[in-house]
């Protein structure tokens, strides 16, 4: 789901119910769910989903020369630029990551990078992505199965590699 609005099912301090679970000593008494507690005979508390989950990281995984035909490469660059511009104007907190670009929240630095970028020999930026709460949108020539373990779970992967002939 990449439409400009984020739906999240991560616990936090929002208003939508995430789940009801066992009471822990550090829980606030105001979150006790008295009906669930009465029904089960044990204290239960309500957890809520995060409301402010609007952090996004756009990753341009620049492919090796010859990996993509020139028109596919141009599509990948245009798509990354369009996504960056779109989400910046949707009031989403966006950061940008690409090989040879210091991670930045500046959309203009990202667009400048994309205007000049060429396919290059470099180690994949995907191996070096630090874990964060950000949701990733990854523009890549790689197959989803080639992503580091765990990265695909918190990412929307756009693979622009041409279909393989069998």
C-alpha positions as YAML, in Angstrom:
chain: A
units: angstrom
residues:
- id: 1
  name: UNK
  ca: [0.00, 0.00, 0.00]
- id: 2
  name: UNK
  ca: [1.68, 3.19, -1.15]
- id: 3
  name: UNK
  ca: [-0.99, 5.80, -1.68]
- id: 4
  name: UNK
  ca: [0.24, 8.74, 0.35]
- id: 5
  name: UNK
  ca: [-1.57, 7.70, 3.51]
- id: 6
  name: UNK
  ca: [-0.24, 5.16, 5.94]
- id: 7
  name: UNK
  ca: [-2.17, 2.58, 7.84]
- id: 8
  name: UNK
  ca: [-0.25, 1.02, 10.65]
- id: 9
  name: UNK
  ca: [-0.73, -1.92, 12.94]
- id: 10
  name: UNK
  ca: [2.15, -1.15, 15.25]
- id: 11
  name: UNK
  ca: [1.40, -0.48, 18.87]
- id: 12
  name: UNK
  ca: [1.73, 3.08, 20.06]
- id: 13
  name: UNK
  ca: [-0.31, 5.96, 21.44]
- id: 14
  name: UNK
  ca: [-3.02, 6.37, 18.79]
- id: 15
  name: UNK
  ca: [-6.78, 5.98, 19.13]
- id: 16
  name: UNK
  ca: [-7.43, 2.76, 17.20]
- id: 17
  name: UNK
  ca: [-7.39, -0.45, 19.21]
- id: 18
  name: UNK
  ca: [-4.37, -2.61, 18.41]
- id: 19
  name: UNK
  ca: [-5.09, -5.51, 20.78]
- id: 20
  name: UNK
  ca: [-6.12, -6.50, 24.30]
- id: 21
  name: UNK
  ca: [-3.40, -8.20, 26.31]
- id: 22
  name: UNK
  ca: [-2.42, -9.20, 29.85]
- id: 23
  name: UNK
  ca: [-1.78, -6.37, 32.31]
- id: 24
  name: UNK
  ca: [1.86, -5.62, 33.14]
- id: 25
  name: UNK
  ca: [2.99, -3.68, 36.25]
- id: 26
  name: UNK
  ca: [4.21, -0.74, 34.12]
- id: 27
  name: UNK
  ca: [0.80, -0.31, 32.41]
- id: 28
  name: UNK
  ca: [-1.38, 2.68, 33.18]
- id: 29
  name: UNK
  ca: [-4.60, 1.88, 35.04]
- id: 30
  name: UNK
  ca: [-6.53, 4.05, 32.58]
- id: 31
  name: UNK
  ca: [-5.86, 1.45, 29.85]
- id: 32
  name: UNK
  ca: [-7.38, -1.44, 31.81]
- id: 33
  name: UNK
  ca: [-10.25, -3.00, 29.85]
- id: 34
  name: UNK
  ca: [-12.69, -3.75, 32.64]
- id: 35
  name: UNK
  ca: [-15.11, -5.80, 30.51]
- id: 36
  name: UNK
  ca: [-12.34, -8.08, 29.20]
- id: 37
  name: UNK
  ca: [-10.89, -8.32, 32.72]
- id: 38
  name: UNK
  ca: [-14.28, -9.34, 34.18]
- id: 39
  name: UNK
  ca: [-14.86, -11.86, 31.39]
- id: 40
  name: UNK
  ca: [-11.46, -13.57, 31.82]
- id: 41
  name: UNK
  ca: [-10.90, -13.11, 35.53]
- id: 42
  name: UNK
  ca: [-7.47, -11.49, 34.92]
- id: 43
  name: UNK
  ca: [-6.52, -7.87, 34.35]
- id: 44
  name: UNK
  ca: [-6.44, -6.97, 30.65]
- id: 45
  name: UNK
  ca: [-5.28, -3.72, 29.05]
- id: 46
  name: UNK
  ca: [-5.98, -2.09, 25.70]
- id: 47
  name: UNK
  ca: [-3.08, -1.32, 23.38]
- id: 48
  name: UNK
  ca: [-3.54, 1.22, 20.64]
- id: 49
  name: UNK
  ca: [-2.01, 1.48, 17.18]
- id: 50
  name: UNK
  ca: [0.37, 4.29, 16.34]
- id: 51
  name: UNK
  ca: [-1.34, 7.24, 14.79]
- id: 52
  name: UNK
  ca: [1.68, 9.23, 13.66]
- id: 53
  name: UNK
  ca: [3.31, 6.55, 11.52]
- id: 54
  name: UNK
  ca: [4.22, 8.80, 8.63]
- id: 55
  name: UNK
  ca: [7.96, 8.16, 8.33]
- id: 56
  name: UNK
  ca: [9.12, 6.86, 5.00]
- id: 57
  name: UNK
  ca: [12.51, 6.06, 3.54]
- id: 58
  name: UNK
  ca: [12.84, 5.99, -0.24]
- id: 59
  name: UNK
  ca: [15.74, 3.82, -1.34]
- id: 60
  name: UNK
  ca: [17.15, 3.96, -4.87]
- id: 61
  name: UNK
  ca: [19.24, 0.81, -5.30]
- id: 62
  name: UNK
  ca: [21.40, 1.88, -8.25]
- id: 63
  name: UNK
  ca: [22.04, -1.22, -10.39]
- id: 64
  name: UNK
  ca: [25.28, -2.36, -11.95]
- id: 65
  name: UNK
  ca: [25.89, -1.25, -15.54]
- id: 66
  name: UNK
  ca: [24.10, -3.54, -17.99]
- id: 67
  name: UNK
  ca: [21.66, -4.88, -15.38]
- id: 68
  name: UNK
  ca: [18.75, -2.91, -16.84]
- id: 69
  name: UNK
  ca: [18.10, -1.81, -20.40]
- id: 70
  name: UNK
  ca: [18.41, 2.01, -20.70]
- id: 71
  name: UNK
  ca: [14.64, 2.57, -20.87]
- id: 72
  name: UNK
  ca: [14.06, 0.48, -17.72]
- id: 73
  name: UNK
  ca: [16.83, 2.39, -15.93]
- id: 74
  name: UNK
  ca: [15.25, 5.70, -16.91]
- id: 75
  name: UNK
  ca: [11.89, 4.46, -15.60]
- id: 76
  name: UNK
  ca: [13.51, 3.53, -12.28]
- id: 77
  name: UNK
  ca: [15.08, 6.99, -11.93]
- id: 78
  name: UNK
  ca: [11.81, 8.73, -12.89]
- id: 79
  name: UNK
  ca: [9.81, 6.59, -10.48]
- id: 80
  name: UNK
  ca: [12.17, 7.30, -7.57]
- id: 81
  name: UNK
  ca: [12.00, 11.04, -8.33]
- id: 82
  name: UNK
  ca: [8.20, 10.98, -8.59]
- id: 83
  name: UNK
  ca: [7.83, 9.09, -5.32]
- id: 84
  name: UNK
  ca: [10.16, 11.49, -3.54]
- id: 85
  name: UNK
  ca: [8.31, 14.53, -4.82]
- id: 86
  name: UNK
  ca: [4.86, 13.04, -4.11]
- id: 87
  name: UNK
  ca: [5.50, 12.00, -0.52]
- id: 88
  name: UNK
  ca: [7.31, 15.23, 0.32]
- id: 89
  name: UNK
  ca: [4.18, 17.12, -0.69]
- id: 90
  name: UNK
  ca: [1.90, 14.75, 1.25]
- id: 91
  name: UNK
  ca: [3.48, 15.91, 4.54]
- id: 92
  name: UNK
  ca: [5.13, 12.55, 5.07]
- id: 93
  name: UNK
  ca: [8.47, 12.65, 6.88]
- id: 94
  name: UNK
  ca: [10.68, 11.31, 4.09]
- id: 95
  name: UNK
  ca: [14.35, 10.44, 3.96]
- id: 96
  name: UNK
  ca: [16.28, 9.37, 0.89]
- id: 97
  name: UNK
  ca: [19.02, 6.76, 0.56]
- id: 98
  name: UNK
  ca: [21.08, 5.82, -2.48]
- id: 99
  name: UNK
  ca: [24.66, 4.69, -3.20]
- id: 100
  name: UNK
  ca: [26.92, 7.74, -3.27]
- id: 101
  name: UNK
  ca: [24.32, 9.94, -1.55]
- id: 102
  name: UNK
  ca: [24.52, 10.66, 2.15]
- id: 103
  name: UNK
  ca: [21.12, 9.78, 3.69]
- id: 104
  name: UNK
  ca: [19.13, 12.99, 3.58]
- id: 105
  name: UNK
  ca: [15.65, 14.38, 4.20]
- id: 106
  name: UNK
  ca: [16.23, 16.96, 1.44]
- id: 107
  name: UNK
  ca: [14.14, 16.12, -1.64]
- id: 108
  name: UNK
  ca: [16.13, 18.55, -3.78]
- id: 109
  name: UNK
  ca: [19.41, 16.80, -2.93]
- id: 110
  name: UNK
  ca: [17.78, 13.50, -3.92]
- id: 111
  name: UNK
  ca: [16.44, 14.94, -7.18]
- id: 112
  name: UNK
  ca: [19.85, 16.43, -7.98]
- id: 113
  name: UNK
  ca: [21.42, 13.02, -7.35]
- id: 114
  name: UNK
  ca: [18.88, 11.32, -9.63]
- id: 115
  name: UNK
  ca: [19.40, 13.89, -12.38]
- id: 116
  name: UNK
  ca: [23.09, 12.97, -12.56]
- id: 117
  name: UNK
  ca: [23.10, 9.29, -11.62]
- id: 118
  name: UNK
  ca: [24.42, 6.56, -13.92]
- id: 119
  name: UNK
  ca: [24.50, 2.79, -13.32]
- id: 120
  name: UNK
  ca: [27.65, 2.08, -11.32]
- id: 121
  name: UNK
  ca: [29.76, -0.66, -9.84]
- id: 122
  name: UNK
  ca: [29.05, -0.49, -6.12]
- id: 123
  name: UNK
  ca: [28.06, -2.78, -3.31]
- id: 124
  name: UNK
  ca: [24.33, -2.85, -2.74]
- id: 125
  name: UNK
  ca: [23.00, -0.12, -0.49]
- id: 126
  name: UNK
  ca: [20.43, -2.65, 0.75]
- id: 127
  name: UNK
  ca: [23.04, -4.58, 2.75]
- id: 128
  name: UNK
  ca: [23.98, -1.40, 4.63]
- id: 129
  name: UNK
  ca: [20.50, -0.11, 5.49]
- id: 130
  name: UNK
  ca: [20.26, 0.38, 9.21]
- id: 131
  name: UNK
  ca: [17.15, -0.84, 10.94]
- id: 132
  name: UNK
  ca: [14.69, 1.92, 11.75]
- id: 133
  name: UNK
  ca: [11.01, 2.54, 12.29]
- id: 134
  name: UNK
  ca: [10.81, 4.01, 8.80]
- id: 135
  name: UNK
  ca: [8.81, 2.16, 6.19]
- id: 136
  name: UNK
  ca: [10.95, 1.62, 3.09]
- id: 137
  name: UNK
  ca: [9.98, 2.05, -0.53]
- id: 138
  name: UNK
  ca: [12.77, 0.40, -2.49]
- id: 139
  name: UNK
  ca: [13.26, 1.02, -6.21]
- id: 140
  name: UNK
  ca: [15.57, -1.73, -7.39]
- id: 141
  name: UNK
  ca: [16.51, -4.06, -10.23]
- id: 142
  name: UNK
  ca: [16.78, -6.95, -7.78]
- id: 143
  name: UNK
  ca: [14.23, -9.65, -7.16]
- id: 144
  name: UNK
  ca: [12.48, -9.50, -3.77]
- id: 145
  name: UNK
  ca: [14.15, -12.82, -2.85]
- id: 146
  name: UNK
  ca: [17.58, -11.12, -3.09]
- id: 147
  name: UNK
  ca: [16.81, -8.63, -0.29]
- id: 148
  name: UNK
  ca: [18.53, -9.01, 3.08]
- id: 149
  name: UNK
  ca: [16.47, -11.01, 5.61]
- id: 150
  name: UNK
  ca: [13.84, -8.89, 7.37]
- id: 151
  name: UNK
  ca: [14.08, -5.96, 4.97]
- id: 152
  name: UNK
  ca: [11.21, -7.12, 2.77]
- id: 153
  name: UNK
  ca: [8.91, -7.27, 5.82]
- id: 154
  name: UNK
  ca: [9.17, -3.52, 6.36]
- id: 155
  name: UNK
  ca: [9.40, -2.49, 2.73]
- id: 156
  name: UNK
  ca: [7.40, -1.98, -0.42]
- id: 157
  name: UNK
  ca: [9.69, -3.27, -3.15]
- id: 158
  name: UNK
  ca: [9.41, -2.00, -6.71]
- id: 159
  name: UNK
  ca: [11.53, -4.23, -8.91]
- id: 160
  name: UNK
  ca: [11.95, -2.83, -12.39]
- id: 161
  name: UNK
  ca: [13.94, -5.71, -13.82]
- id: 162
  name: UNK
  ca: [12.55, -6.95, -17.12]
- id: 163
  name: UNK
  ca: [10.74, -10.28, -16.93]
- id: 164
  name: UNK
  ca: [13.15, -13.19, -17.21]
- id: 165
  name: UNK
  ca: [12.76, -15.55, -20.14]
- id: 166
  name: UNK
  ca: [12.42, -19.20, -19.17]
...
